[in-house]
């Protein structure tokens, strides 16, 4: 049977960001340094393949610190943790390594500085996401108000409308966040915040690349996990940019081939926590069914790298 031709637009940048690279390295180096088991509080990054791979090397994933013994090292995930978590690890005299992305730590510091100046903080983020919990947890309970939508902005009750600041989650939709920031500034003209928002370079670049390929693609697949905020945003961005079929797939086995019947173009991207191996698996699956021509569409080049914490660079 002759295969029908398919142009596959491969969005670039896609996949691992510098914070994910660093977080995975931290777990690997901690196992090398201290031996197994090393505990990891929360999925180090939101990807089952990554987590399973590290578990096979000796990592034990838990949701809460009280599931860890005192005498084994624990690593905090890339999404960040409330202040109470390292404080409790210290109280228990545990060895801990914080794999919080430095771009999230920067937001934590921002929030603290605003609070020191007596400003009440509004966080733009998704309720229940670990990054939001971690950032809000830099300050005492109730100090940080959460808004998820433009509608929320109209509803929030603040202490003093003239003494406010805002921070954001790093993986939000750039376009949706612009609208929420505009609503905050319209309601509270004195609110202070970052130049635009706190969305990171990786989120921004992956969304831009998806916007470049989505309008010319019959379908777009994002390799990523259902609990990965930045990956889910890529699917939304694709749909908004005019792609009529945009789907999240964890790996090739998730592809709904019937829905792709008759397509001539497809775009592929990957969230910041999705390994390139899984992207290749998806491309190979297309090759078995179509006569594929891959076209890389690159909208930015990234050179960001983060060092692992010093404790892991020193001999045991
Ligand atoms: C940490 C941060 O693990 P992810 O899928 O996380 P999100 O936040 O998108 O659910 O991706 C990597 C990552 C992104 N942001 C890790 Cl704060
Ligand atoms: Fe950090 Fe952004 Fe990646 S916040 S972990 S660089 S998606």
Short mmCIF file of N, CA, C and O in Angstrom, two decimals, residues 52-157:
data_model
loop_
_atom_site.label_atom_id
_atom_site.label_comp_id
_atom_site.label_asym_id
_atom_site.label_seq_id
_atom_site.Cartn_x
_atom_site.Cartn_y
_atom_site.Cartn_z
N UNK A 52 9.42 7.45 36.01
CA UNK A 52 9.67 6.00 36.00
C UNK A 52 11.17 5.71 35.83
O UNK A 52 11.71 4.81 36.46
N UNK A 53 11.82 6.50 34.96
CA UNK A 53 13.26 6.32 34.72
C UNK A 53 14.08 6.57 35.98
O UNK A 53 15.01 5.83 36.30
N UNK A 54 13.71 7.62 36.70
CA UNK A 54 14.45 7.95 37.93
C UNK A 54 14.13 6.95 39.05
O UNK A 54 15.00 6.60 39.85
N UNK A 55 12.89 6.47 39.05
CA UNK A 55 12.52 5.47 40.06
C UNK A 55 13.37 4.21 39.86
O UNK A 55 13.87 3.62 40.83
N UNK A 56 13.59 3.86 38.61
CA UNK A 56 14.41 2.66 38.30
C UNK A 56 15.85 2.85 38.79
O UNK A 56 16.54 1.88 39.09
N UNK A 57 16.30 4.11 38.87
CA UNK A 57 17.67 4.38 39.35
C UNK A 57 17.75 4.49 40.87
O UNK A 57 18.85 4.66 41.42
N UNK A 58 16.60 4.52 41.54
CA UNK A 58 16.66 4.55 43.00
C UNK A 58 15.94 5.71 43.66
O UNK A 58 16.06 5.91 44.87
N UNK A 59 15.18 6.49 42.88
CA UNK A 59 14.40 7.58 43.48
C UNK A 59 13.07 7.03 43.99
O UNK A 59 12.49 6.13 43.38
N UNK A 60 12.62 7.57 45.12
CA UNK A 60 11.31 7.21 45.67
C UNK A 60 10.45 8.47 45.68
O UNK A 60 10.81 9.46 46.33
N UNK A 61 9.36 8.45 44.93
CA UNK A 61 8.52 9.64 44.82
C UNK A 61 7.40 9.60 45.85
O UNK A 61 6.71 8.60 46.00
N UNK A 62 7.27 10.72 46.57
CA UNK A 62 6.21 10.85 47.59
C UNK A 62 5.55 12.22 47.38
O UNK A 62 6.11 13.08 46.71
N UNK A 63 4.37 12.39 47.97
CA UNK A 63 3.71 13.70 47.85
C UNK A 63 4.04 14.62 49.02
O UNK A 63 4.05 15.83 48.88
N UNK A 64 4.27 14.03 50.19
CA UNK A 64 4.49 14.86 51.38
C UNK A 64 5.78 14.48 52.10
O UNK A 64 6.21 13.32 52.08
N UNK A 65 6.35 15.46 52.77
CA UNK A 65 7.61 15.27 53.49
C UNK A 65 7.46 14.22 54.60
O UNK A 65 8.40 13.50 54.92
N UNK A 66 6.26 14.13 55.19
CA UNK A 66 6.11 13.18 56.30
C UNK A 66 6.10 11.72 55.82
O UNK A 66 6.08 10.80 56.63
N UNK A 67 6.17 11.52 54.51
CA UNK A 67 6.32 10.15 53.99
C UNK A 67 7.80 9.77 53.86
O UNK A 67 8.13 8.67 53.44
N UNK A 68 8.71 10.72 54.17
CA UNK A 68 10.15 10.46 54.03
C UNK A 68 10.75 10.15 55.40
O UNK A 68 10.38 10.77 56.39
N UNK A 69 11.73 9.22 55.45
CA UNK A 69 12.45 9.01 56.72
C UNK A 69 13.41 10.15 56.98
O UNK A 69 13.81 10.85 56.04
N UNK A 70 13.79 10.35 58.24
CA UNK A 70 14.71 11.45 58.59
C UNK A 70 16.10 11.24 57.99
O UNK A 70 16.81 12.20 57.72
N UNK A 71 16.47 9.98 57.81
CA UNK A 71 17.88 9.68 57.51
C UNK A 71 18.17 9.44 56.03
O UNK A 71 19.20 8.88 55.71
N UNK A 72 17.26 9.82 55.15
CA UNK A 72 17.56 9.76 53.70
C UNK A 72 17.40 11.15 53.09
O UNK A 72 16.54 11.93 53.52
N UNK A 73 18.20 11.46 52.07
CA UNK A 73 18.06 12.77 51.43
C UNK A 73 16.71 12.91 50.73
O UNK A 73 16.14 11.92 50.27
N UNK A 74 16.24 14.15 50.68
CA UNK A 74 14.98 14.43 49.97
C UNK A 74 15.21 15.61 49.01
O UNK A 74 15.95 16.53 49.32
N UNK A 75 14.57 15.51 47.86
CA UNK A 75 14.69 16.56 46.84
C UNK A 75 13.31 17.17 46.63
O UNK A 75 12.31 16.45 46.55
N UNK A 76 13.28 18.49 46.55
CA UNK A 76 12.01 19.18 46.29
C UNK A 76 11.89 19.42 44.79
O UNK A 76 12.85 19.81 44.13
N UNK A 77 10.69 19.24 44.25
CA UNK A 77 10.51 19.24 42.79
C UNK A 77 10.75 20.62 42.17
O UNK A 77 10.82 21.63 42.86
N UNK A 78 10.88 20.64 40.85
CA UNK A 78 11.19 21.86 40.10
C UNK A 78 10.13 22.95 40.25
O UNK A 78 10.40 24.12 39.98
N UNK A 79 8.92 22.56 40.69
CA UNK A 79 7.81 23.52 40.75
C UNK A 79 7.87 24.44 41.96
O UNK A 79 7.16 25.43 42.00
N UNK A 80 8.72 24.08 42.93
CA UNK A 80 8.85 24.92 44.12
C UNK A 80 8.01 24.41 45.28
O UNK A 80 7.08 23.62 45.09
N UNK A 81 8.36 24.86 46.48
CA UNK A 81 7.67 24.40 47.69
C UNK A 81 7.37 25.58 48.61
O UNK A 81 8.12 26.56 48.63
N UNK A 82 6.30 25.49 49.41
CA UNK A 82 6.06 26.51 50.42
C UNK A 82 7.22 26.57 51.40
O UNK A 82 7.89 25.55 51.62
N UNK A 83 7.43 27.71 52.00
CA UNK A 83 8.54 27.91 52.96
C UNK A 83 8.54 26.88 54.09
O UNK A 83 9.60 26.51 54.60
N UNK A 84 7.36 26.45 54.48
CA UNK A 84 7.24 25.51 55.60
C UNK A 84 7.93 24.18 55.32
O UNK A 84 8.31 23.48 56.27
N UNK A 85 8.11 23.84 54.07
CA UNK A 85 8.67 22.51 53.74
C UNK A 85 10.17 22.43 54.05
O UNK A 85 10.58 21.55 54.82
N UNK A 86 11.02 23.30 53.49
CA UNK A 86 12.42 23.24 53.91
C UNK A 86 12.59 23.49 55.41
O UNK A 86 13.50 22.91 56.03
N UNK A 87 11.73 24.30 56.00
CA UNK A 87 11.82 24.57 57.44
C UNK A 87 11.61 23.28 58.22
O UNK A 87 12.33 22.99 59.18
N UNK A 88 10.64 22.50 57.79
CA UNK A 88 10.36 21.22 58.47
C UNK A 88 11.52 20.23 58.24
O UNK A 88 11.91 19.51 59.18
N UNK A 89 12.09 20.23 57.03
CA UNK A 89 13.23 19.34 56.75
C UNK A 89 14.40 19.70 57.66
O UNK A 89 15.10 18.83 58.17
N UNK A 90 14.58 21.00 57.86
CA UNK A 90 15.67 21.45 58.75
C UNK A 90 15.39 21.03 60.19
O UNK A 90 16.29 20.55 60.89
N UNK A 91 14.17 21.21 60.60
CA UNK A 91 13.80 20.82 61.98
C UNK A 91 14.11 19.34 62.21
O UNK A 91 14.59 18.95 63.27
N UNK A 92 13.85 18.53 61.16
CA UNK A 92 14.09 17.08 61.27
C UNK A 92 15.56 16.72 60.97
O UNK A 92 15.91 15.55 60.90
N UNK A 93 16.38 17.74 60.72
CA UNK A 93 17.82 17.55 60.41
C UNK A 93 18.04 16.64 59.20
O UNK A 93 18.97 15.81 59.17
N UNK A 94 17.17 16.80 58.22
CA UNK A 94 17.28 15.98 57.00
C UNK A 94 18.26 16.63 56.03
O UNK A 94 18.44 17.85 56.05
N UNK A 95 18.85 15.82 55.17
CA UNK A 95 19.59 16.37 54.03
C UNK A 95 18.53 16.65 52.95
O UNK A 95 17.74 15.74 52.62
N UNK A 96 18.49 17.88 52.48
CA UNK A 96 17.55 18.15 51.38
C UNK A 96 18.22 18.98 50.29
O UNK A 96 19.15 19.75 50.57
N UNK A 97 17.77 18.77 49.06
CA UNK A 97 18.26 19.56 47.93
C UNK A 97 17.02 20.13 47.24
O UNK A 97 16.06 19.40 46.95
N UNK A 98 17.06 21.42 47.02
CA UNK A 98 15.91 22.10 46.43
C UNK A 98 16.09 22.18 44.92
O UNK A 98 16.96 22.89 44.43
N UNK A 99 15.26 21.46 44.15
CA UNK A 99 15.36 21.49 42.68
C UNK A 99 14.40 22.52 42.07
O UNK A 99 14.16 22.50 40.86
N UNK A 100 13.88 23.40 42.90
CA UNK A 100 13.02 24.48 42.37
C UNK A 100 13.74 25.21 41.25
O UNK A 100 14.90 25.61 41.39
N UNK A 101 13.06 25.40 40.13
CA UNK A 101 13.67 26.13 39.01
C UNK A 101 14.09 27.53 39.49
O UNK A 101 13.30 28.22 40.15
N UNK A 102 15.29 27.96 39.14
CA UNK A 102 15.73 29.30 39.56
C UNK A 102 14.77 30.41 39.11
O UNK A 102 14.69 31.44 39.78
N UNK A 103 14.03 30.18 38.05
CA UNK A 103 13.09 31.21 37.60
C UNK A 103 11.84 31.26 38.48
O UNK A 103 11.14 32.27 38.53
N UNK A 104 11.58 30.15 39.17
CA UNK A 104 10.49 30.14 40.16
C UNK A 104 11.00 30.77 41.47
O UNK A 104 10.30 31.57 42.09
N UNK A 105 12.24 30.43 41.85
CA UNK A 105 12.81 31.03 43.07
C UNK A 105 12.82 32.55 42.95
O UNK A 105 12.61 33.27 43.94
N UNK A 106 13.07 33.04 41.73
CA UNK A 106 13.07 34.49 41.50
C UNK A 106 11.69 35.09 41.82
O UNK A 106 11.60 36.16 42.43
N UNK A 107 10.65 34.39 41.45
CA UNK A 107 9.28 34.86 41.75
C UNK A 107 9.03 34.82 43.26
O UNK A 107 8.42 35.73 43.82
N UNK A 108 9.55 33.77 43.90
CA UNK A 108 9.41 33.67 45.37
C UNK A 108 10.02 34.90 46.04
O UNK A 108 9.42 35.49 46.94
N UNK A 109 11.21 35.28 45.57
CA UNK A 109 11.91 36.43 46.17
C UNK A 109 11.13 37.73 45.90
O UNK A 109 10.97 38.57 46.78
N UNK A 110 10.64 37.84 44.67
CA UNK A 110 9.81 38.99 44.28
C UNK A 110 8.63 39.15 45.26
O UNK A 110 8.37 40.25 45.76
N UNK A 111 7.94 38.03 45.51
CA UNK A 111 6.76 38.07 46.38
C UNK A 111 7.15 38.53 47.79
O UNK A 111 6.48 39.38 48.38
N UNK A 112 8.26 38.00 48.29
CA UNK A 112 8.73 38.39 49.62
C UNK A 112 9.05 39.87 49.70
O UNK A 112 8.72 40.54 50.67
N UNK A 113 9.73 40.38 48.65
CA UNK A 113 10.11 41.81 48.64
C UNK A 113 8.87 42.70 48.67
O UNK A 113 8.83 43.69 49.40
N UNK A 114 7.87 42.35 47.88
CA UNK A 114 6.63 43.13 47.88
C UNK A 114 6.01 43.14 49.27
O UNK A 114 5.57 44.18 49.76
N UNK A 115 5.99 41.96 49.89
CA UNK A 115 5.37 41.84 51.22
C UNK A 115 6.14 42.67 52.25
O UNK A 115 5.53 43.30 53.12
N UNK A 116 7.47 42.68 52.12
CA UNK A 116 8.30 43.48 53.05
C UNK A 116 7.94 44.97 52.95
O UNK A 116 8.05 45.71 53.92
N UNK A 117 7.56 45.39 51.75
CA UNK A 117 7.16 46.80 51.57
C UNK A 117 5.72 47.04 51.99
O UNK A 117 5.17 48.11 51.76
N UNK A 118 5.08 46.02 52.52
CA UNK A 118 3.72 46.18 53.01
C UNK A 118 2.66 46.04 51.93
O UNK A 118 1.49 46.39 52.14
N UNK A 119 3.05 45.50 50.78
CA UNK A 119 2.06 45.34 49.72
C UNK A 119 1.36 43.98 49.85
O UNK A 119 2.00 42.99 50.20
N UNK A 120 0.08 43.98 49.56
CA UNK A 120 -0.64 42.70 49.49
C UNK A 120 -0.43 42.13 48.08
O UNK A 120 -0.40 42.88 47.10
N UNK A 121 -0.28 40.82 48.00
CA UNK A 121 0.07 40.22 46.71
C UNK A 121 -1.11 39.47 46.09
O UNK A 121 -1.84 38.74 46.77
N UNK A 122 -1.25 39.68 44.79
CA UNK A 122 -2.21 38.92 44.00
C UNK A 122 -1.41 38.02 43.09
O UNK A 122 -0.54 38.48 42.35
N UNK A 123 -1.68 36.73 43.18
CA UNK A 123 -1.00 35.79 42.28
C UNK A 123 -1.94 35.39 41.15
O UNK A 123 -3.09 35.02 41.39
N UNK A 124 -1.43 35.47 39.92
CA UNK A 124 -2.17 34.93 38.77
C UNK A 124 -1.65 33.51 38.56
O UNK A 124 -0.45 33.33 38.31
N UNK A 125 -2.54 32.55 38.71
CA UNK A 125 -2.09 31.16 38.59
C UNK A 125 -3.27 30.22 38.63
O UNK A 125 -4.43 30.65 38.68
N UNK A 126 -2.95 28.92 38.61
CA UNK A 126 -3.99 27.88 38.65
C UNK A 126 -4.07 27.29 40.05
O UNK A 126 -3.07 26.81 40.58
N UNK A 127 -5.28 27.33 40.61
CA UNK A 127 -5.50 26.82 41.97
C UNK A 127 -5.10 25.34 42.05
O UNK A 127 -5.46 24.55 41.17
N UNK A 128 -4.34 25.01 43.07
CA UNK A 128 -4.00 23.60 43.31
C UNK A 128 -2.73 23.16 42.60
O UNK A 128 -2.20 22.08 42.89
N UNK A 129 -2.22 23.97 41.65
CA UNK A 129 -0.97 23.58 40.98
C UNK A 129 0.19 23.74 41.97
O UNK A 129 0.23 24.72 42.72
N UNK A 130 1.14 22.79 41.97
CA UNK A 130 2.22 22.89 42.97
C UNK A 130 3.01 24.20 42.91
O UNK A 130 3.48 24.69 43.95
N UNK A 131 3.18 24.75 41.72
CA UNK A 131 3.92 26.03 41.65
C UNK A 131 3.15 27.14 42.37
O UNK A 131 3.73 27.96 43.10
N UNK A 132 1.85 27.17 42.17
CA UNK A 132 1.01 28.18 42.82
C UNK A 132 1.02 27.99 44.34
O UNK A 132 1.16 28.96 45.09
N UNK A 133 0.92 26.72 44.76
CA UNK A 133 0.96 26.42 46.19
C UNK A 133 2.31 26.87 46.77
O UNK A 133 2.38 27.49 47.84
N UNK A 134 3.39 26.60 46.03
CA UNK A 134 4.73 26.97 46.50
C UNK A 134 4.93 28.47 46.58
O UNK A 134 5.46 28.98 47.58
N UNK A 135 4.50 29.17 45.56
CA UNK A 135 4.71 30.63 45.54
C UNK A 135 3.83 31.30 46.61
O UNK A 135 4.31 32.17 47.36
N UNK A 136 2.56 30.88 46.70
CA UNK A 136 1.68 31.48 47.72
C UNK A 136 2.20 31.14 49.13
O UNK A 136 2.06 31.94 50.05
N UNK A 137 2.85 29.98 49.23
CA UNK A 137 3.38 29.52 50.51
C UNK A 137 4.68 30.19 50.93
O UNK A 137 5.28 29.80 51.93
N UNK A 138 5.14 31.19 50.17
CA UNK A 138 6.30 31.97 50.61
C UNK A 138 5.89 32.97 51.68
O UNK A 138 6.72 33.55 52.36
N UNK A 139 4.57 33.18 51.79
CA UNK A 139 4.05 34.15 52.75
C UNK A 139 3.00 33.48 53.61
O UNK A 139 2.46 32.43 53.23
N UNK A 140 2.71 34.07 54.76
CA UNK A 140 1.72 33.42 55.64
C UNK A 140 0.38 33.21 54.94
O UNK A 140 -0.01 33.96 54.05
N UNK A 141 -0.29 32.16 55.37
CA UNK A 141 -1.60 31.78 54.85
C UNK A 141 -2.53 32.99 54.75
O UNK A 141 -2.63 33.77 55.70
N UNK A 142 -3.18 33.17 53.62
CA UNK A 142 -4.14 34.26 53.46
C UNK A 142 -3.53 35.57 52.99
O UNK A 142 -4.24 36.50 52.62
N UNK A 143 -2.19 35.64 52.97
CA UNK A 143 -1.51 36.89 52.56
C UNK A 143 -1.55 37.09 51.05
O UNK A 143 -1.46 38.21 50.56
N UNK A 144 -1.59 35.99 50.30
CA UNK A 144 -1.56 36.09 48.84
C UNK A 144 -2.94 35.69 48.29
O UNK A 144 -3.47 34.64 48.62
N UNK A 145 -3.51 36.58 47.48
CA UNK A 145 -4.81 36.28 46.88
C UNK A 145 -4.56 35.66 45.51
O UNK A 145 -3.62 36.04 44.81
N UNK A 146 -5.42 34.72 45.13
CA UNK A 146 -5.24 34.04 43.84
C UNK A 146 -6.30 34.48 42.85
O UNK A 146 -7.49 34.53 43.19
N UNK A 147 -5.89 34.83 41.65
CA UNK A 147 -6.86 35.03 40.56
C UNK A 147 -6.48 34.11 39.41
O UNK A 147 -5.32 33.96 39.07
N UNK A 148 -7.51 33.49 38.82
CA UNK A 148 -7.28 32.57 37.70
C UNK A 148 -7.79 33.14 36.39
O UNK A 148 -7.36 32.71 35.32
N UNK A 149 -8.73 34.07 36.47
CA UNK A 149 -9.39 34.58 35.26
C UNK A 149 -9.62 36.10 35.38
O UNK A 149 -9.53 36.66 36.48
N UNK A 150 -9.99 36.69 34.24
CA UNK A 150 -10.37 38.12 34.22
C UNK A 150 -11.58 38.33 35.16
O UNK A 150 -11.63 39.32 35.88
N UNK A 151 -12.50 37.38 35.17
CA UNK A 151 -13.70 37.50 36.02
C UNK A 151 -13.32 37.53 37.49
O UNK A 151 -13.92 38.27 38.28
N UNK A 152 -12.32 36.75 37.87
CA UNK A 152 -11.86 36.73 39.27
C UNK A 152 -11.40 38.13 39.71
O UNK A 152 -11.55 38.50 40.87
N UNK A 153 -10.80 38.86 38.78
CA UNK A 153 -10.25 40.19 39.12
C UNK A 153 -11.37 41.11 39.61
O UNK A 153 -11.19 41.88 40.56
N UNK A 154 -12.53 41.01 38.99
CA UNK A 154 -13.67 41.86 39.38
C UNK A 154 -14.19 41.49 40.77
O UNK A 154 -14.78 42.31 41.46
N UNK A 155 -13.96 40.23 41.17
CA UNK A 155 -14.56 39.72 42.41
C UNK A 155 -13.68 39.85 43.65
O UNK A 155 -14.18 39.81 44.76
N UNK A 156 -12.34 39.96 43.47
CA UNK A 156 -11.49 39.88 44.67
C UNK A 156 -11.66 41.08 45.60
O UNK A 156 -11.83 42.22 45.16
N UNK A 157 -11.59 40.78 46.89
CA UNK A 157 -11.67 41.83 47.92
C UNK A 157 -10.27 42.04 48.47
O UNK A 157 -9.67 41.12 49.04
#
